[in-house]
Backbone as JSON, one array per atom type, in Angstrom:
{
  "sequence": "MTRKLSLTLVLCLALTGVAFALGSYELDQAKAAMDRGDFRYAMDQFRYLSQSNDPRVAREAAYFTGFCFVKMQDPWNAIRAYEDFLSRYDRYSDNTLLPDAMYVLGRTYEEVSRYDDARRIYRRCLDRFPYGEFASKCQDRMRVL",
  "N": [[-69.83, 17.68, 39.11], [-69.98, 14.69, 39.46], [-71.12, 13.61, 37.27], [-69.01, 14.61, 35.36], [-66.96, 13.12, 36.94], [-68.21, 10.18, 36.37], [-68.48, 10.19, 33.63], [-65.59, 10.65, 32.55], [-64.45, 8.65, 33.51], [-66.24, 5.89, 31.62], [-65.09, 6.88, 29.58], [-62.36, 5.92, 29.68], [-62.23, 3.61, 30.12], [-63.28, 2.53, 28.24], [-60.99, 2.98, 25.92], [-59.66, 1.6, 27.97], [-60.68, -1.14, 26.88], [-60.34, -1.01, 24.16], [-57.55, -1.4, 23.75], [-56.76, -3.61, 24.41], [-57.99, -4.78, 22.62], [-56.58, -3.96, 20.57], [-54.61, -5.07, 21.33], [-54.89, -7.74, 20.61], [-55.54, -8.2, 17.67], [-53.91, -6.92, 16.23], [-51.47, -9.37, 17.81], [-53.14, -11.62, 16.17], [-52.16, -10.17, 13.43], [-49.59, -11.25, 13.49], [-49.47, -13.5, 14.17], [-50.33, -14.87, 11.99], [-48.08, -13.58, 9.78], [-45.96, -15.54, 11.36], [-47.51, -17.87, 9.95], [-47.35, -17.81, 7.52], [-44.68, -18.0, 7.45], [-43.3, -15.96, 7.13], [-40.54, -15.34, 9.15], [-39.04, -13.88, 10.92], [-40.18, -11.09, 11.12], [-42.29, -11.78, 12.29], [-41.09, -12.61, 14.62], [-40.49, -10.2, 15.36], [-42.37, -8.75, 15.63], [-43.62, -10.56, 17.99], [-42.32, -9.57, 19.61], [-42.52, -7.39, 20.69], [-44.65, -7.08, 21.25], [-45.12, -8.46, 23.58], [-44.47, -7.27, 25.21], [-47.39, -6.37, 26.22], [-49.82, -4.68, 28.24], [-52.67, -6.41, 28.4], [-52.47, -9.09, 29.64], [-52.78, -12.19, 28.18], [-52.09, -11.9, 25.86], [-49.56, -10.97, 26.1], [-48.87, -13.85, 27.33], [-49.05, -15.17, 25.09], [-47.37, -13.81, 22.8], [-44.8, -13.9, 24.08], [-44.3, -16.24, 24.27], [-44.2, -17.39, 21.48], [-42.14, -15.58, 20.36], [-40.08, -17.43, 20.77], [-40.61, -19.56, 19.86], [-40.85, -18.76, 17.39], [-37.41, -17.77, 17.09], [-36.57, -20.59, 17.05], [-37.48, -20.93, 14.65], [-36.32, -20.24, 12.96], [-33.5, -21.39, 13.02], [-32.15, -20.61, 15.77], [-30.66, -21.54, 17.93], [-29.8, -20.36, 20.7], [-30.95, -17.96, 20.44], [-33.05, -18.91, 20.9], [-33.19, -21.15, 23.32], [-33.28, -18.65, 25.13], [-35.45, -17.37, 24.38], [-37.18, -19.13, 25.48], [-36.33, -19.67, 28.34], [-37.6, -16.47, 29.72], [-39.65, -16.96, 29.25], [-40.63, -18.92, 30.61], [-39.66, -17.73, 33.05], [-41.4, -15.8, 33.87], [-43.92, -16.77, 33.97], [-44.49, -19.36, 35.03], [-45.22, -19.75, 37.32], [-47.78, -18.58, 37.17], [-51.27, -19.28, 37.13], [-52.7, -20.12, 35.1], [-51.62, -22.35, 32.8], [-51.23, -21.9, 30.23], [-50.26, -22.74, 27.57], [-46.83, -23.82, 28.84], [-46.4, -26.54, 29.15], [-45.56, -27.36, 26.8], [-43.52, -25.07, 26.13], [-41.41, -25.78, 28.27], [-41.02, -28.3, 26.37], [-40.14, -27.97, 24.26], [-37.73, -26.58, 24.9], [-36.69, -28.78, 26.34], [-36.28, -29.96, 23.86], [-34.38, -27.61, 22.59], [-31.78, -27.19, 24.59], [-30.99, -29.47, 23.5], [-29.92, -30.16, 20.85], [-27.83, -27.89, 21.6], [-26.23, -29.38, 22.64], [-26.49, -29.69, 25.0], [-27.29, -31.34, 27.88], [-26.76, -32.45, 30.46], [-29.4, -29.82, 30.99], [-31.1, -30.46, 29.43], [-31.81, -33.27, 30.54], [-32.43, -31.47, 32.75], [-35.49, -30.01, 32.59], [-37.1, -31.58, 31.54], [-37.39, -32.74, 33.5], [-37.92, -30.73, 34.87], [-40.72, -30.89, 33.98], [-41.92, -32.54, 34.0], [-42.68, -33.03, 36.51], [-44.15, -31.06, 36.68], [-46.39, -31.24, 35.09], [-47.54, -34.51, 35.22], [-49.26, -35.18, 33.74], [-50.01, -36.39, 30.64], [-50.34, -34.67, 26.87], [-46.97, -33.9, 27.06], [-46.03, -35.31, 28.88], [-46.07, -37.89, 28.28], [-43.71, -36.91, 25.73], [-41.4, -35.97, 26.71], [-41.05, -37.69, 28.71], [-40.37, -40.07, 26.41], [-37.67, -38.76, 25.34], [-36.36, -38.39, 28.42], [-35.04, -41.6, 28.31], [-34.06, -41.58, 25.4], [-32.08, -39.98, 26.47]],
  "CA": [[-69.07, 16.67, 39.61], [-70.71, 13.54, 40.12], [-70.98, 13.38, 36.04], [-67.79, 14.05, 35.09], [-66.15, 11.53, 36.95], [-68.82, 9.42, 35.44], [-68.17, 9.99, 32.25], [-63.86, 9.8, 32.92], [-64.42, 6.4, 33.49], [-67.01, 5.9, 30.53], [-63.81, 7.26, 28.48], [-60.65, 5.08, 30.15], [-62.74, 2.49, 30.11], [-63.46, 1.84, 26.44], [-59.53, 3.35, 25.94], [-58.37, 0.45, 28.08], [-61.44, -2.18, 25.89], [-59.54, -0.49, 22.22], [-56.21, -1.08, 23.6], [-57.13, -4.8, 24.59], [-59.04, -5.62, 21.15], [-55.71, -3.92, 19.15], [-53.26, -6.09, 21.38], [-55.55, -9.3, 20.29], [-55.51, -8.07, 17.04], [-51.99, -7.12, 16.74], [-50.86, -10.76, 18.51], [-53.38, -12.12, 15.3], [-51.54, -10.64, 12.36], [-48.2, -11.43, 14.24], [-49.42, -15.12, 13.42], [-50.05, -14.97, 10.63], [-46.48, -13.65, 9.74], [-45.38, -17.01, 11.65], [-47.67, -19.36, 9.31], [-46.31, -17.69, 6.32], [-43.53, -18.59, 6.7], [-41.71, -14.28, 7.89], [-40.38, -15.63, 11.37], [-37.87, -12.58, 10.88], [-41.19, -9.57, 11.04], [-43.28, -11.85, 12.96], [-41.14, -12.54, 15.73], [-40.02, -8.77, 15.75], [-44.18, -8.46, 16.97], [-44.46, -11.09, 19.09], [-41.4, -8.99, 21.69], [-43.02, -6.34, 21.03], [-46.54, -7.46, 21.85], [-44.79, -9.39, 24.42], [-44.19, -6.57, 26.97], [-48.58, -5.84, 26.41], [-51.29, -4.88, 29.08], [-53.11, -7.66, 28.06], [-52.13, -10.55, 30.19], [-53.08, -13.71, 26.81], [-51.63, -11.7, 24.7], [-48.23, -11.0, 26.61], [-48.22, -14.26, 27.18], [-48.69, -15.98, 23.51], [-46.32, -13.65, 22.21], [-43.29, -14.45, 24.86], [-44.21, -17.95, 23.82], [-44.08, -17.81, 19.8], [-40.66, -15.48, 20.16], [-39.2, -17.85, 20.92], [-40.97, -20.52, 18.55], [-39.85, -18.03, 15.78], [-36.35, -18.34, 16.96], [-36.66, -22.59, 16.54], [-37.92, -22.06, 13.78], [-35.1, -19.7, 11.92], [-32.53, -21.74, 13.28], [-31.53, -19.94, 16.58], [-30.94, -22.04, 19.33], [-29.42, -19.56, 21.51], [-32.19, -17.22, 21.33], [-34.71, -20.02, 21.32], [-33.21, -20.92, 24.59], [-32.96, -17.24, 25.91], [-36.53, -16.43, 24.64], [-37.53, -19.8, 26.51], [-36.09, -19.35, 30.21], [-37.52, -16.12, 29.98], [-41.19, -16.7, 28.97], [-41.06, -20.33, 31.66], [-39.45, -17.31, 34.44], [-42.58, -14.93, 33.69], [-44.93, -17.63, 33.21], [-44.14, -21.21, 35.15], [-45.9, -19.16, 39.4], [-49.16, -18.71, 37.14], [-52.16, -20.64, 37.43], [-53.28, -20.56, 34.17], [-50.51, -22.81, 32.82], [-51.23, -22.79, 29.05], [-48.35, -23.32, 27.17], [-45.95, -24.33, 29.87], [-45.54, -27.68, 29.25], [-45.13, -27.49, 25.11], [-42.5, -24.27, 26.3], [-41.1, -26.72, 28.46], [-40.42, -29.55, 25.99], [-39.09, -27.28, 22.8], [-36.59, -25.81, 25.47], [-35.03, -29.28, 26.68], [-35.09, -30.74, 23.53], [-33.51, -26.49, 22.19], [-31.02, -27.15, 24.91], [-30.72, -30.99, 23.03], [-29.22, -29.1, 19.64], [-26.73, -27.36, 20.85], [-25.63, -30.61, 23.29], [-26.25, -29.15, 26.29], [-27.94, -32.41, 27.66], [-27.65, -32.14, 31.77], [-30.17, -29.41, 31.35], [-32.59, -31.18, 29.23], [-32.94, -32.89, 31.61], [-33.55, -30.84, 34.45], [-35.96, -28.88, 32.15], [-38.25, -32.25, 31.09], [-37.52, -33.47, 34.2], [-39.27, -29.85, 35.59], [-42.31, -30.3, 33.33], [-42.43, -34.34, 34.15], [-43.16, -32.69, 37.56], [-45.18, -29.98, 37.16], [-47.5, -31.93, 34.41], [-47.5, -35.26, 34.98], [-50.05, -35.72, 32.91], [-51.03, -35.05, 29.43], [-49.28, -34.87, 25.93], [-45.86, -33.03, 27.54], [-45.53, -35.78, 29.72], [-44.59, -38.64, 27.36], [-42.73, -36.49, 25.5], [-39.95, -35.82, 28.4], [-40.53, -39.69, 29.66], [-39.22, -40.63, 25.14], [-37.01, -37.56, 25.82], [-34.78, -38.64, 28.86], [-35.33, -42.41, 27.49], [-33.13, -41.56, 24.61], [-30.89, -39.44, 26.93]],
  "C": [[-68.73, 14.74, 39.21], [-70.49, 13.03, 37.79], [-69.75, 13.36, 35.32], [-67.23, 13.13, 35.13], [-66.47, 10.32, 36.27], [-68.07, 8.83, 33.99], [-66.65, 10.17, 31.83], [-63.9, 8.86, 32.77], [-64.37, 5.29, 33.07], [-65.49, 4.78, 29.94], [-63.02, 6.43, 28.4], [-61.52, 4.43, 29.95], [-62.94, 1.87, 28.86], [-62.2, 2.82, 25.72], [-59.54, 1.89, 26.3], [-59.03, -0.71, 27.39], [-60.21, -2.04, 24.1], [-58.74, -0.99, 22.61], [-56.23, -2.53, 23.79], [-57.17, -5.92, 23.15], [-57.39, -5.02, 20.21], [-54.79, -5.19, 19.67], [-53.57, -7.63, 20.69], [-55.81, -9.67, 18.74], [-53.72, -8.2, 16.23], [-50.74, -8.39, 16.54], [-51.88, -11.39, 17.24], [-52.59, -11.87, 13.8], [-50.03, -10.61, 12.71], [-48.15, -12.97, 13.64], [-49.59, -15.78, 12.54], [-49.29, -14.84, 9.66], [-46.09, -15.07, 9.72], [-45.59, -17.37, 9.92], [-47.28, -18.95, 7.51], [-45.23, -17.43, 5.86], [-42.11, -16.58, 7.22], [-42.15, -14.39, 9.45], [-40.13, -14.23, 11.92], [-39.4, -11.92, 12.03], [-41.7, -10.52, 12.29], [-42.76, -11.8, 14.59], [-40.06, -11.09, 16.52], [-41.2, -8.07, 16.79], [-44.19, -9.61, 18.28], [-43.35, -10.22, 20.67], [-41.33, -8.24, 21.26], [-44.49, -6.63, 21.95], [-46.26, -8.78, 23.72], [-44.9, -8.31, 26.42], [-46.35, -6.13, 26.98], [-49.27, -5.88, 28.19], [-52.12, -5.85, 29.53], [-52.16, -9.14, 29.25], [-51.89, -12.32, 29.5], [-52.02, -12.71, 26.49], [-49.28, -11.39, 24.98], [-47.51, -12.82, 26.62], [-47.69, -15.56, 25.91], [-47.62, -15.25, 22.6], [-44.35, -13.66, 22.5], [-43.03, -16.01, 24.38], [-44.0, -18.09, 21.96], [-42.98, -16.5, 19.57], [-39.86, -16.4, 20.1], [-39.87, -19.41, 19.82], [-39.93, -19.76, 17.5], [-38.25, -18.59, 15.57], [-35.81, -19.78, 16.72], [-36.77, -22.34, 15.34], [-36.71, -20.88, 12.54], [-34.4, -20.54, 12.38], [-30.92, -21.34, 14.2], [-31.13, -20.31, 17.95], [-30.62, -21.59, 20.11], [-30.92, -18.69, 22.07], [-33.3, -17.94, 22.04], [-34.52, -19.89, 23.41], [-33.61, -19.71, 26.23], [-34.35, -16.51, 25.75], [-37.22, -17.16, 25.97], [-37.92, -19.98, 28.15], [-36.51, -17.83, 30.25], [-39.12, -16.91, 30.81], [-41.41, -18.2, 29.97], [-41.27, -18.94, 33.17], [-40.45, -16.26, 34.82], [-43.67, -15.69, 33.54], [-45.42, -18.83, 34.6], [-45.17, -20.49, 36.42], [-47.07, -19.37, 38.88], [-50.45, -19.55, 37.0], [-52.57, -20.52, 36.16], [-51.7, -21.19, 33.54], [-50.07, -23.13, 31.19], [-49.84, -22.33, 28.54], [-46.74, -23.55, 28.2], [-44.43, -25.06, 29.41], [-44.98, -27.28, 28.09], [-43.79, -26.52, 24.8], [-41.35, -25.07, 27.11], [-40.26, -27.69, 27.34], [-39.24, -28.98, 25.0], [-38.04, -27.12, 23.5], [-35.47, -26.77, 25.26], [-34.08, -29.48, 24.83], [-33.99, -29.19, 22.08], [-31.23, -27.95, 22.32], [-29.95, -28.92, 24.46], [-29.06, -30.67, 22.39], [-28.33, -28.45, 20.37], [-25.64, -28.17, 21.93], [-25.85, -30.15, 24.81], [-27.56, -30.58, 27.8], [-27.66, -32.69, 29.41], [-29.29, -30.92, 32.05], [-31.39, -29.45, 30.26], [-33.19, -31.41, 29.16], [-33.2, -32.98, 32.74], [-34.87, -30.26, 33.53], [-37.18, -30.43, 31.53], [-38.2, -33.41, 32.71], [-38.92, -32.25, 35.06], [-40.89, -30.31, 34.64], [-42.9, -31.92, 33.94], [-43.2, -34.09, 35.97], [-44.13, -32.23, 37.84], [-46.69, -30.59, 36.74], [-47.61, -33.18, 34.33], [-48.67, -36.53, 33.62], [-50.47, -35.16, 31.72], [-49.45, -35.98, 28.3], [-47.81, -34.79, 26.44], [-45.52, -34.28, 28.03], [-44.59, -37.35, 29.12], [-43.89, -38.06, 27.16], [-41.49, -36.71, 25.85], [-40.08, -37.37, 28.61], [-39.21, -40.12, 28.9], [-38.09, -39.98, 26.14], [-35.33, -38.68, 26.79], [-34.36, -39.69, 29.01], [-34.21, -42.43, 26.9], [-31.59, -40.87, 25.54], [-30.34, -40.04, 27.97]]
}
């Protein structure tokens, strides 16, 4: 009985590893489509992958969903995608992509003349990430506004 249980456990772990590798492969394929300028296909893939069980794949996919909407000149869906990204990942210790998402969200708010929201998100970025590339960019945007 113990041997069956061990074999089952090894098989489950192997299948989990294959699923995570597949998620990374699919993420790379979606990024390649985005790099080719096929934003519609990439966005569909990123939306699907944002539900992945692999947190790294889900986080990157959620971020790039918003990026594709920006590239497709769809600011309202970009705002929704970035707000969703921030609500899902702002509380995690791995803050990769957060300052970037906040800055792009602020710029997108500016594009649709929601200046108070842009100021709010720039301030949030400055409060959370006072040092770094996006802090100075947010500070510059706040001066303009």
